[in-house]
XYZ file of N, CA, C and O in Angstrom:
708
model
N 5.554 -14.130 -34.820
C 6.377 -13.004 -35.237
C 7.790 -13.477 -35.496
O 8.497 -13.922 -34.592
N 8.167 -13.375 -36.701
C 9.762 -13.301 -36.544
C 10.771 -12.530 -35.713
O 10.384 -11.686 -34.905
N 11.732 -12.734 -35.849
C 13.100 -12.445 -34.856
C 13.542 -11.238 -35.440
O 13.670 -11.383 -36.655
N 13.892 -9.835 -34.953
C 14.347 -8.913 -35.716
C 15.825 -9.390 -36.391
O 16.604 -10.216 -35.916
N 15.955 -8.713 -37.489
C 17.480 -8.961 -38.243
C 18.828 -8.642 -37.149
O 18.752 -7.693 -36.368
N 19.714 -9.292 -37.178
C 20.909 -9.434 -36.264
C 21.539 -7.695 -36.636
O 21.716 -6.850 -35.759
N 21.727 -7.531 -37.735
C 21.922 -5.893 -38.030
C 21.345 -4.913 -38.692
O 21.542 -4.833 -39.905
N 20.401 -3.840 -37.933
C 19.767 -3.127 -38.238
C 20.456 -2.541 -40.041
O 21.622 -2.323 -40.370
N 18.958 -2.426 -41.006
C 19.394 -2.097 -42.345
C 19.162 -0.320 -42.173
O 18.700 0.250 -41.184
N 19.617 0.285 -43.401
C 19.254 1.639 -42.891
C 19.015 2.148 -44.481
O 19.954 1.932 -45.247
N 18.532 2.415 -44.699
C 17.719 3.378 -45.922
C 19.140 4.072 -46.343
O 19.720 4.819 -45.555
N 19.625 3.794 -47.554
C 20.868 4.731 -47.241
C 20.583 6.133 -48.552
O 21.413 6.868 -49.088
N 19.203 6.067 -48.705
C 18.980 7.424 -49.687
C 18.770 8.184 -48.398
O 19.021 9.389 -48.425
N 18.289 7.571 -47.128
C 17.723 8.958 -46.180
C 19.017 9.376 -45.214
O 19.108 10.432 -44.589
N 19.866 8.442 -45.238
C 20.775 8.100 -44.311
C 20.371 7.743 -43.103
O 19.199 7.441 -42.876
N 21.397 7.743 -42.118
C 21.377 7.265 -40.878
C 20.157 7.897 -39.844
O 19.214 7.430 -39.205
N 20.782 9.287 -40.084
C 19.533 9.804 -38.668
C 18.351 10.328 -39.461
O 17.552 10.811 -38.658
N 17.786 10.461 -41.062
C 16.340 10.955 -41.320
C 15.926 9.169 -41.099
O 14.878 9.125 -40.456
N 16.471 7.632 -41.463
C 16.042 6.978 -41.312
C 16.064 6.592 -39.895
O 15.404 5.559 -39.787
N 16.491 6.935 -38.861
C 16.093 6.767 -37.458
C 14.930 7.375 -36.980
O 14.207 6.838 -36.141
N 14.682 8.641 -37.549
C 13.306 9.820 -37.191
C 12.705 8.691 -37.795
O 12.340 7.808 -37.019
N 12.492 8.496 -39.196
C 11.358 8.193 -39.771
C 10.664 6.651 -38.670
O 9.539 6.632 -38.170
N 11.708 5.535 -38.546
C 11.185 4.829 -37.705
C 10.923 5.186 -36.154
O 10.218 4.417 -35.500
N 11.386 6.153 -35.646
C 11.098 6.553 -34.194
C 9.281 7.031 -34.735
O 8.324 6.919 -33.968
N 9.180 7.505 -36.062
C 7.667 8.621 -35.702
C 7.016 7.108 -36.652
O 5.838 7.280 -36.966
N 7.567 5.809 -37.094
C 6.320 4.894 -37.122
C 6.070 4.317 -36.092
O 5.023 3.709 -35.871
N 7.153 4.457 -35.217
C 6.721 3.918 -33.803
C 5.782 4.457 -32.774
O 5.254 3.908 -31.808
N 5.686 6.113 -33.400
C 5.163 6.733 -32.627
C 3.664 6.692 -33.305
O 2.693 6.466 -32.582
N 3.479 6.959 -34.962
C 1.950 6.559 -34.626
C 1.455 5.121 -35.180
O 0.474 4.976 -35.909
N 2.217 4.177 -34.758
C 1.570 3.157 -34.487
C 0.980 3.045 -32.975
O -0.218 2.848 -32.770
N 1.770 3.163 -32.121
C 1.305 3.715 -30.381
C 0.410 4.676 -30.505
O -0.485 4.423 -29.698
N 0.129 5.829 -31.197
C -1.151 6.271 -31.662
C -2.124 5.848 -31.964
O -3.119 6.392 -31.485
N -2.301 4.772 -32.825
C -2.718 4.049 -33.425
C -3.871 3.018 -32.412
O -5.077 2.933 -32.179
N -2.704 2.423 -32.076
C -2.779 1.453 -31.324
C -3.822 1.658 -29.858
O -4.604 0.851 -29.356
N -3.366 3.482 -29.310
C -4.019 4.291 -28.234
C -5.695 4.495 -28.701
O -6.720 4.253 -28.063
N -5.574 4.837 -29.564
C -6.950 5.130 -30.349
C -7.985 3.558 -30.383
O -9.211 3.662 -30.385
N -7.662 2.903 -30.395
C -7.695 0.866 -30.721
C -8.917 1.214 -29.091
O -10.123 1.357 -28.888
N -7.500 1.204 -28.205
C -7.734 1.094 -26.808
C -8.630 1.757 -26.321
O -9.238 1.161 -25.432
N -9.001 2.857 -26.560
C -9.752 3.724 -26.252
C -11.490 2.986 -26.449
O -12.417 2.824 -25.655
N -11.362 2.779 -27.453
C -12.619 1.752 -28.115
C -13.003 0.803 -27.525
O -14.180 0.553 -27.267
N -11.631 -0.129 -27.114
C -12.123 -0.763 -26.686
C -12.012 -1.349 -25.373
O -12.595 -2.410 -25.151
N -11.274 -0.733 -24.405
C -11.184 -0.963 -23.224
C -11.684 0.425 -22.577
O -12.076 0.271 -21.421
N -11.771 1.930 -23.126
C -12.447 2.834 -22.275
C -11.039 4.108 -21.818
O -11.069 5.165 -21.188
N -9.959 3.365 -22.484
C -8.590 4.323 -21.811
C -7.914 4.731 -23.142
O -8.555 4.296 -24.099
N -6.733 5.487 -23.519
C -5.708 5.675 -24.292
C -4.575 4.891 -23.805
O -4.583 4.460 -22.652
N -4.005 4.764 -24.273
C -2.230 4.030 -23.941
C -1.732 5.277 -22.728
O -1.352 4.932 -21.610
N -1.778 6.187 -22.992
C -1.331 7.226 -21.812
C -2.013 6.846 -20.805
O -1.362 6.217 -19.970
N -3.527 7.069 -20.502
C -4.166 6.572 -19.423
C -3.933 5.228 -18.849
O -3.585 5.087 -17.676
N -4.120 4.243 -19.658
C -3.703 3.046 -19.331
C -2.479 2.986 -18.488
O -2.466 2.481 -17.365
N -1.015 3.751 -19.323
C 0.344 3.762 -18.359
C -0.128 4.326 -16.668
O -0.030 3.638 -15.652
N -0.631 5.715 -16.745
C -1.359 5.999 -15.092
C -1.769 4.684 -14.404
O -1.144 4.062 -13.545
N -2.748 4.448 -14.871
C -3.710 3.460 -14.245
C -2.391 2.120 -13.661
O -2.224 1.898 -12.462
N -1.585 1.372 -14.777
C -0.916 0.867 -14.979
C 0.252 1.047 -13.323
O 0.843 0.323 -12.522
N 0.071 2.138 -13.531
C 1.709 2.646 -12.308
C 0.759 2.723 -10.915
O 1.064 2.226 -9.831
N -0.359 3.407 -11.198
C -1.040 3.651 -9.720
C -1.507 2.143 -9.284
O -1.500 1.738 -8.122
N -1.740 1.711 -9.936
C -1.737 0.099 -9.418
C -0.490 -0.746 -9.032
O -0.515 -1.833 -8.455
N 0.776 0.047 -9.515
C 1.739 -1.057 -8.968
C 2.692 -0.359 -7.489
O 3.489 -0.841 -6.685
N 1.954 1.276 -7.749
C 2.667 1.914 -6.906
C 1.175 2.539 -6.145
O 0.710 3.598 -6.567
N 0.285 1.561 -4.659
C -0.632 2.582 -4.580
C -0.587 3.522 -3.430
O 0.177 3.205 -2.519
N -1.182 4.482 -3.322
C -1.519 5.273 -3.107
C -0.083 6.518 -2.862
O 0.257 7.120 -1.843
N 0.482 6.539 -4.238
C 1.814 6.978 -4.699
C 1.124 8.706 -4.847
O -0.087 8.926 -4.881
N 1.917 9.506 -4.900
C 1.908 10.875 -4.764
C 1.224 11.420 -6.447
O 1.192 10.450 -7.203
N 0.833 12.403 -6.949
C 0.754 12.992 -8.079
C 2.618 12.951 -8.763
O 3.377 12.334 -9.510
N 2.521 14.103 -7.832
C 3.766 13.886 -8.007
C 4.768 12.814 -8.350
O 5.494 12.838 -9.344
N 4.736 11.813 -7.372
C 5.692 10.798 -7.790
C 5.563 10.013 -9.268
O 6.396 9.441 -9.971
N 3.955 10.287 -9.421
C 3.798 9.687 -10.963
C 4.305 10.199 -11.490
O 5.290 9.810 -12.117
N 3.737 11.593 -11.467
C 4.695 12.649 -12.813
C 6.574 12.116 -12.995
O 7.267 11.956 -14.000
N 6.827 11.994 -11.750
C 8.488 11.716 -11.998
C 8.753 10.236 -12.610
O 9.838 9.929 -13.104
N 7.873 9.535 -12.543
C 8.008 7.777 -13.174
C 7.461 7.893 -14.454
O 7.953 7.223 -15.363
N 6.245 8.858 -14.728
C 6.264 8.776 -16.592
C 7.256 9.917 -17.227
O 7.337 10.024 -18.450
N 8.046 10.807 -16.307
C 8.637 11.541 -17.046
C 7.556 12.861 -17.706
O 7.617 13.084 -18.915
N 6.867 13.452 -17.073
C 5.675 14.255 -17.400
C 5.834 15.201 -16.765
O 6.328 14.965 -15.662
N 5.562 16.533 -17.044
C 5.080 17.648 -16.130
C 4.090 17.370 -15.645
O 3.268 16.670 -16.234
N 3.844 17.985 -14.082
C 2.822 17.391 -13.261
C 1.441 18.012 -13.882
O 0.299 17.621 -13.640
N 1.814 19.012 -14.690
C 0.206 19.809 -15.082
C -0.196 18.779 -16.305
O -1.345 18.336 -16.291
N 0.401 18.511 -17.011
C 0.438 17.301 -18.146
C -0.388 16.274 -16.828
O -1.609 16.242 -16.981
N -0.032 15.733 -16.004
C -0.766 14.534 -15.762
C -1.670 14.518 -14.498
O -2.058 13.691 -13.673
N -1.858 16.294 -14.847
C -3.070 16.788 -13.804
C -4.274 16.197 -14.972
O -5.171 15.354 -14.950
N -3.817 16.989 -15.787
C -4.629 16.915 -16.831
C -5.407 15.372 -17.287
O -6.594 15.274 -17.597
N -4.626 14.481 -17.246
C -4.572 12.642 -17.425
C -5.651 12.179 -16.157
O -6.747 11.660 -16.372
N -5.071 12.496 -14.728
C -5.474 12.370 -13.445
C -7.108 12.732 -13.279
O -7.855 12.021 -12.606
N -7.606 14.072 -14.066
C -8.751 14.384 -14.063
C -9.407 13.944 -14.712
O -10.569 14.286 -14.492
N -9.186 12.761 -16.118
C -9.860 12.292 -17.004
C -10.357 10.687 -16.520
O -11.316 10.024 -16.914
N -9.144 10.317 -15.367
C -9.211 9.146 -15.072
C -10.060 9.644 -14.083
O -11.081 9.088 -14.489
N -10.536 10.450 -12.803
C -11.150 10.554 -11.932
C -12.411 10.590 -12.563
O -13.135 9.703 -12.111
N -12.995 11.331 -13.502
C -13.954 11.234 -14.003
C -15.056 10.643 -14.241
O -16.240 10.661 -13.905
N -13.817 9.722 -15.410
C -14.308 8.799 -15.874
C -14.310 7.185 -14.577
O -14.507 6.008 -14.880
N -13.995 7.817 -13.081
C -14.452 6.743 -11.785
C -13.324 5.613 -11.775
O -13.382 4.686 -10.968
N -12.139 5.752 -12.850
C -11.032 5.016 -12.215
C -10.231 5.318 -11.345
O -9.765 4.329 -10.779
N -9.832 6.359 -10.958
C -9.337 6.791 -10.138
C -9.559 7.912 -8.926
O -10.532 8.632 -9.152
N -8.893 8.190 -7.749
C -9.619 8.651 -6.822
C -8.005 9.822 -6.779
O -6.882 9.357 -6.977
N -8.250 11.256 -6.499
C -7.161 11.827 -5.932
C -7.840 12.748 -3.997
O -8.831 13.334 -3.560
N -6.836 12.406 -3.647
C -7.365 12.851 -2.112
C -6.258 13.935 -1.852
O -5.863 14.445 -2.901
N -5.786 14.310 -0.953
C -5.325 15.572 -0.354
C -4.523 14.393 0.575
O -5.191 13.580 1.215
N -2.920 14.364 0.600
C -2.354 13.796 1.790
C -2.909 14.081 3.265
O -3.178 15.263 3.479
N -3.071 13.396 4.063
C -3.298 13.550 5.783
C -1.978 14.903 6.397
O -1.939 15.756 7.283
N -1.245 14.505 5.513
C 0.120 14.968 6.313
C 0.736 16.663 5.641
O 1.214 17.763 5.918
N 0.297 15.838 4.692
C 0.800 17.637 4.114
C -0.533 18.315 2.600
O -0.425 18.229 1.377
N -1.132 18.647 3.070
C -3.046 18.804 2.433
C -2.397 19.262 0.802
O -2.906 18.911 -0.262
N -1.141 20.138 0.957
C -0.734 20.168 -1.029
C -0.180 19.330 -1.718
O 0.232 19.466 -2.870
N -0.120 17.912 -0.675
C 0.530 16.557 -1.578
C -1.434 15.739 -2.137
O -2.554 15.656 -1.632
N -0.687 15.310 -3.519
C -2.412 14.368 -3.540
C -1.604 13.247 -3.721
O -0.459 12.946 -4.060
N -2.858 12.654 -3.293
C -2.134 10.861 -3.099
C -3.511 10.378 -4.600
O -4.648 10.830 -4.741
N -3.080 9.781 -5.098
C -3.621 8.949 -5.941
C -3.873 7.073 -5.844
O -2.901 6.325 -5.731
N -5.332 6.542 -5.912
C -5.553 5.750 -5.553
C -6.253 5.224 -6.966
O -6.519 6.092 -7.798
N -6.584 3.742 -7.291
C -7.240 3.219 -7.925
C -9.477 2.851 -7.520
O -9.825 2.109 -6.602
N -10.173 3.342 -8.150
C -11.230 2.417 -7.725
C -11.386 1.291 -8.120
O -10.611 0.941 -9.010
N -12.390 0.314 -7.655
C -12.832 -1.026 -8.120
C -12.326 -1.035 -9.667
O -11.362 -1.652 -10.120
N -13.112 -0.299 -10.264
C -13.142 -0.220 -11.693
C -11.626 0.074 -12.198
O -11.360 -0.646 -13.160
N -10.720 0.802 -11.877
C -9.909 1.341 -11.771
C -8.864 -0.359 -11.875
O -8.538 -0.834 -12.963
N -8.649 -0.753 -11.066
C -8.505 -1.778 -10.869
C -8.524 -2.723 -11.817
O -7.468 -3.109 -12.317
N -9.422 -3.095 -12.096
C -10.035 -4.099 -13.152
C -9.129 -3.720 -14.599
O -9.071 -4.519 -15.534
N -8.448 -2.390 -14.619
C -7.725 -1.926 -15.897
C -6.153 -2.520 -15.649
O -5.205 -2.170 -16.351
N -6.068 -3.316 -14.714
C -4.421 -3.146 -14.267
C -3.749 -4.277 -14.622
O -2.519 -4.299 -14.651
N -4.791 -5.730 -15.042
C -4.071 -7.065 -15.828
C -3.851 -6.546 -16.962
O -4.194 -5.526 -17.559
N -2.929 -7.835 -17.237
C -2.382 -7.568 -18.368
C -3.805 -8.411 -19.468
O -4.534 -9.396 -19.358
N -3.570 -7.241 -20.537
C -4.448 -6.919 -21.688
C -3.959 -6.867 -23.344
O -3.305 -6.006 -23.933
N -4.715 -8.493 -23.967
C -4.258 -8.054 -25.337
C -4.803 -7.002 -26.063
O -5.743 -6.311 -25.670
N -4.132 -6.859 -27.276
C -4.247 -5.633 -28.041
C -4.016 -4.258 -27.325
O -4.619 -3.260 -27.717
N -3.083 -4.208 -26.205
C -2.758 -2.858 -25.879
C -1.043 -2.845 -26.524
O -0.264 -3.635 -27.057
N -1.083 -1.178 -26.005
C 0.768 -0.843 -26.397
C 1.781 -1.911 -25.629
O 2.723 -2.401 -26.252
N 1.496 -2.286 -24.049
C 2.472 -3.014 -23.449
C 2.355 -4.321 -23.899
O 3.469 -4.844 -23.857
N 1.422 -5.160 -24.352
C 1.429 -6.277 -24.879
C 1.979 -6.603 -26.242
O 2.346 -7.753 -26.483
N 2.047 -5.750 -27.050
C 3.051 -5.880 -28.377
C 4.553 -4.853 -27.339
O 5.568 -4.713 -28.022
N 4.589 -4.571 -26.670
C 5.972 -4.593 -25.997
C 6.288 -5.548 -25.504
O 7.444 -5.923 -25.703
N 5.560 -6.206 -24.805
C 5.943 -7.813 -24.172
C 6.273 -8.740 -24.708
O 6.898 -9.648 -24.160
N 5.753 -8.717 -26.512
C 5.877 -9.692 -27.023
C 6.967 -9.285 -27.539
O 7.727 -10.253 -27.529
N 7.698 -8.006 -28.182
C 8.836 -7.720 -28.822
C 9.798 -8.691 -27.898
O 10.331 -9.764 -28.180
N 9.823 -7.690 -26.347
C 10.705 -8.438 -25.859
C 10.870 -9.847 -25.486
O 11.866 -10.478 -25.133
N 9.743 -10.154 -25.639
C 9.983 -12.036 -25.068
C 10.808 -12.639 -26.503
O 11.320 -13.757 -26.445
N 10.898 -11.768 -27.855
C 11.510 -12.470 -28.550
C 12.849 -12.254 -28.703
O 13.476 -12.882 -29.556
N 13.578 -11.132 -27.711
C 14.393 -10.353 -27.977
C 15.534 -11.052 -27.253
O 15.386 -11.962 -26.437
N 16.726 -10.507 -27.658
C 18.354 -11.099 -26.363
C 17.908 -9.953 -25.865
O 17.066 -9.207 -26.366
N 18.653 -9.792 -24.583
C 18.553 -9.194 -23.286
C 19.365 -8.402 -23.388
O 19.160 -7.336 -22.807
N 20.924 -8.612 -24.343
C 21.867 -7.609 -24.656
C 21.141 -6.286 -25.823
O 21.073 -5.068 -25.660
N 20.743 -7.036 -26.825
C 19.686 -6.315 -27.861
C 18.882 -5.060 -27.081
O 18.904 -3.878 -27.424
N 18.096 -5.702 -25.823
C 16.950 -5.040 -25.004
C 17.900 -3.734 -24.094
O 17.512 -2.583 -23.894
N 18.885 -4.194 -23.766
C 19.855 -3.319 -23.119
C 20.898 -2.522 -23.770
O 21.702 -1.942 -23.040
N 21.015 -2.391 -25.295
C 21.408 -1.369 -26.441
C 20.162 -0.650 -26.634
O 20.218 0.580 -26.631
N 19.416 -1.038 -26.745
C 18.083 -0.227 -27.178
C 17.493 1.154 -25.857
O 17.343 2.375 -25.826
N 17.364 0.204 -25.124
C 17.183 0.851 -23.325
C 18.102 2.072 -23.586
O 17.600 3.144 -23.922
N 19.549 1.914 -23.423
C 20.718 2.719 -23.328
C 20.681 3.956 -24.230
O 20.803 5.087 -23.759
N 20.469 3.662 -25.853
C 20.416 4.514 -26.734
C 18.714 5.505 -26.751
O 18.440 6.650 -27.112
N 18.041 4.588 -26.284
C 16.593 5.513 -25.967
C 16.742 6.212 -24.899
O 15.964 7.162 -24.805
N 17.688 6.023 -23.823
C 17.956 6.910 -22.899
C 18.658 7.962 -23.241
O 18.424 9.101 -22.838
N 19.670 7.606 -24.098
C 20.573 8.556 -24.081
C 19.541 10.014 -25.217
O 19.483 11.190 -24.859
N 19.100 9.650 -26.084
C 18.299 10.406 -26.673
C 17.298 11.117 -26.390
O 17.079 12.097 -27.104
N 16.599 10.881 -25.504
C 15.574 10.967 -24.152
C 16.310 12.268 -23.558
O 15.854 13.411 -23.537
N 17.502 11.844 -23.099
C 18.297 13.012 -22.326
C 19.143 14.047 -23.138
O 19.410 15.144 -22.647
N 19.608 13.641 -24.530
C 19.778 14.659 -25.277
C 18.155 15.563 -25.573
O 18.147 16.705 -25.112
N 17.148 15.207 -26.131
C 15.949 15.913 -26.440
C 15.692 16.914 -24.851
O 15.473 18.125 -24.889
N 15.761 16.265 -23.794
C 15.293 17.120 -22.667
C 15.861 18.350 -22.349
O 15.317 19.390 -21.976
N 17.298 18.028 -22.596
C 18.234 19.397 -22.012
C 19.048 20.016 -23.565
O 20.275 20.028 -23.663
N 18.329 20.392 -24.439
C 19.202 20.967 -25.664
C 19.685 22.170 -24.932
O 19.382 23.023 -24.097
N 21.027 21.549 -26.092
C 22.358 22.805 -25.554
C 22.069 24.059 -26.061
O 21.410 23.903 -27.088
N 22.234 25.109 -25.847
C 22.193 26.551 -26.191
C 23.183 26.683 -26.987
O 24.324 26.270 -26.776
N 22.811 27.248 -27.914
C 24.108 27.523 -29.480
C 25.127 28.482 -28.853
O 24.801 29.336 -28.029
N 26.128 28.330 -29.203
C 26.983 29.266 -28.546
C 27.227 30.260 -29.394
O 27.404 30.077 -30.599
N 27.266 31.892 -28.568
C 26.804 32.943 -29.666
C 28.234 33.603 -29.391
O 28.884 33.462 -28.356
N 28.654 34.460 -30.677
C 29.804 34.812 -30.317
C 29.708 36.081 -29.079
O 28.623 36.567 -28.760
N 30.798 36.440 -28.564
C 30.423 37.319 -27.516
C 29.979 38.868 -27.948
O 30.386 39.328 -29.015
N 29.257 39.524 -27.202
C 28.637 40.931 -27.663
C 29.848 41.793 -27.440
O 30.471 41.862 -26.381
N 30.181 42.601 -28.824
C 30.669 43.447 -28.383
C 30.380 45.258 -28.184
O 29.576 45.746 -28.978
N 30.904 46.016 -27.349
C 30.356 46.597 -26.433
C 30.137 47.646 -27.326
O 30.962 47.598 -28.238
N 28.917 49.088 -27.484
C 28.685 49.948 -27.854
C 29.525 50.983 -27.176
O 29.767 51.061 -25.971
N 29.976 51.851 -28.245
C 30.970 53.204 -27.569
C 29.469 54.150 -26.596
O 28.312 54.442 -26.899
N 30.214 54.318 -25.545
C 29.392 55.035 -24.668
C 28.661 56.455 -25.465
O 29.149 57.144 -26.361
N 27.860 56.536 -25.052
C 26.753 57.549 -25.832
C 26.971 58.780 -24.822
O 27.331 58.578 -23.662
N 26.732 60.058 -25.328
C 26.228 61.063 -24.502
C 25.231 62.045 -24.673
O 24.670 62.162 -25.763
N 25.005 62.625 -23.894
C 23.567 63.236 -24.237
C 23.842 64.388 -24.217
O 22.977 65.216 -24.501
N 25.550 64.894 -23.765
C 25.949 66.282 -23.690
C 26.379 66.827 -25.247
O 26.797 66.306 -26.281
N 26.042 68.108 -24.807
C 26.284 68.731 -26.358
C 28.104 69.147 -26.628
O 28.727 69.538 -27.616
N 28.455 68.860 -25.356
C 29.939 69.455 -26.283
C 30.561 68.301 -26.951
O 31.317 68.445 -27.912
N 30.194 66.959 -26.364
C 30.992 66.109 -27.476
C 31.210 65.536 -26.411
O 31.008 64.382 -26.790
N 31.524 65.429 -25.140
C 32.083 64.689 -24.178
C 31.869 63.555 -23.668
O 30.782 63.872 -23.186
N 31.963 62.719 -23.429
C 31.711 61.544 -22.689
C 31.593 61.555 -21.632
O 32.543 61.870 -20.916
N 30.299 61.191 -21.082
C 30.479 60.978 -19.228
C 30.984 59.509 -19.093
O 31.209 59.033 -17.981
């Protein structure tokens, strides 16, 4: 693979930010792409894989705590959690300590998903970065964060203020209560 260009080029018929979407959504379905690949041929999606991926480096880590490390609503990766149990990679139990925490565990099989694997999403990530500067990797990090956290919390448009209706009455002489 070559070395990316020292300064990003930019489409300047789309400008700056339709040519940032457009490469954020080839990035996105190539990782589609790529999820679909996986599915075939290892038995997971790139989403599942990330679970599997975390419950193996973090085990017997909370539902919960996953949800907060992929950044997911927990019903989103109830949903993930039940596909992996299923399908016998994974195990969810009921904490000892508090029965509405689930602890999430890997099985044998489960397991066996957690080396590292060509032709998945993290392995063309591994390889980006093994070719990458570390400053490069840490502009990128920063600005995907920061966008990450603009998309999560959009601001509310600011509306001008209401102004107030003359009091109504229901009396017949005209009066105002």
């Amino acid at each position: 693979m070559s070395k990316l260009p020292a300064e990003p080029t930019v489409d300047h018929q789309l400008g700056p930010v339709l040519d940032f979407l457009r490469l954020l959504w080839r990035v996105n379905h190539a990782m589609e792409r790529r999820s679909r690949h996986m599915q075939g041929r290892l038995g997971v999606t790139a989403p599942q894989r990330m679970v599997i991926r975390l419950a193996g480096r973090f085990p017997d880590a909370t539902a919960s705590e996953l949800a907060a490390l992929l950044h997911l609503d927990p019903g989103s990766l109830s949903s993930l959690l039940a596909r992996l149990e299923e399908a016998g990679l994974l195990n969810r139990t009921a904490d000892r300590h508090d029965r509405r925490r689930i602890r999430v565990s890997l099985t044998r099989r489960g397991r066996r998903l957690t080396g590292d694997t060509e032709e998945t999403v993290e392995s063309a990530v591994t390889a980006v970065l093994a070719e990458s500067d570390p400053e490069d990797i840490r502009r990128v990090h920063a600005l995907m964060s920061a966008l990450a956290e603009h998309l999560a919390a959009p601001k509310e448009p600011e509306l001008p203020p209401k102004r107030r209706a003359p009091a109504r009455s229901n009396r017949t002489d005209g009066r105002v209560r």
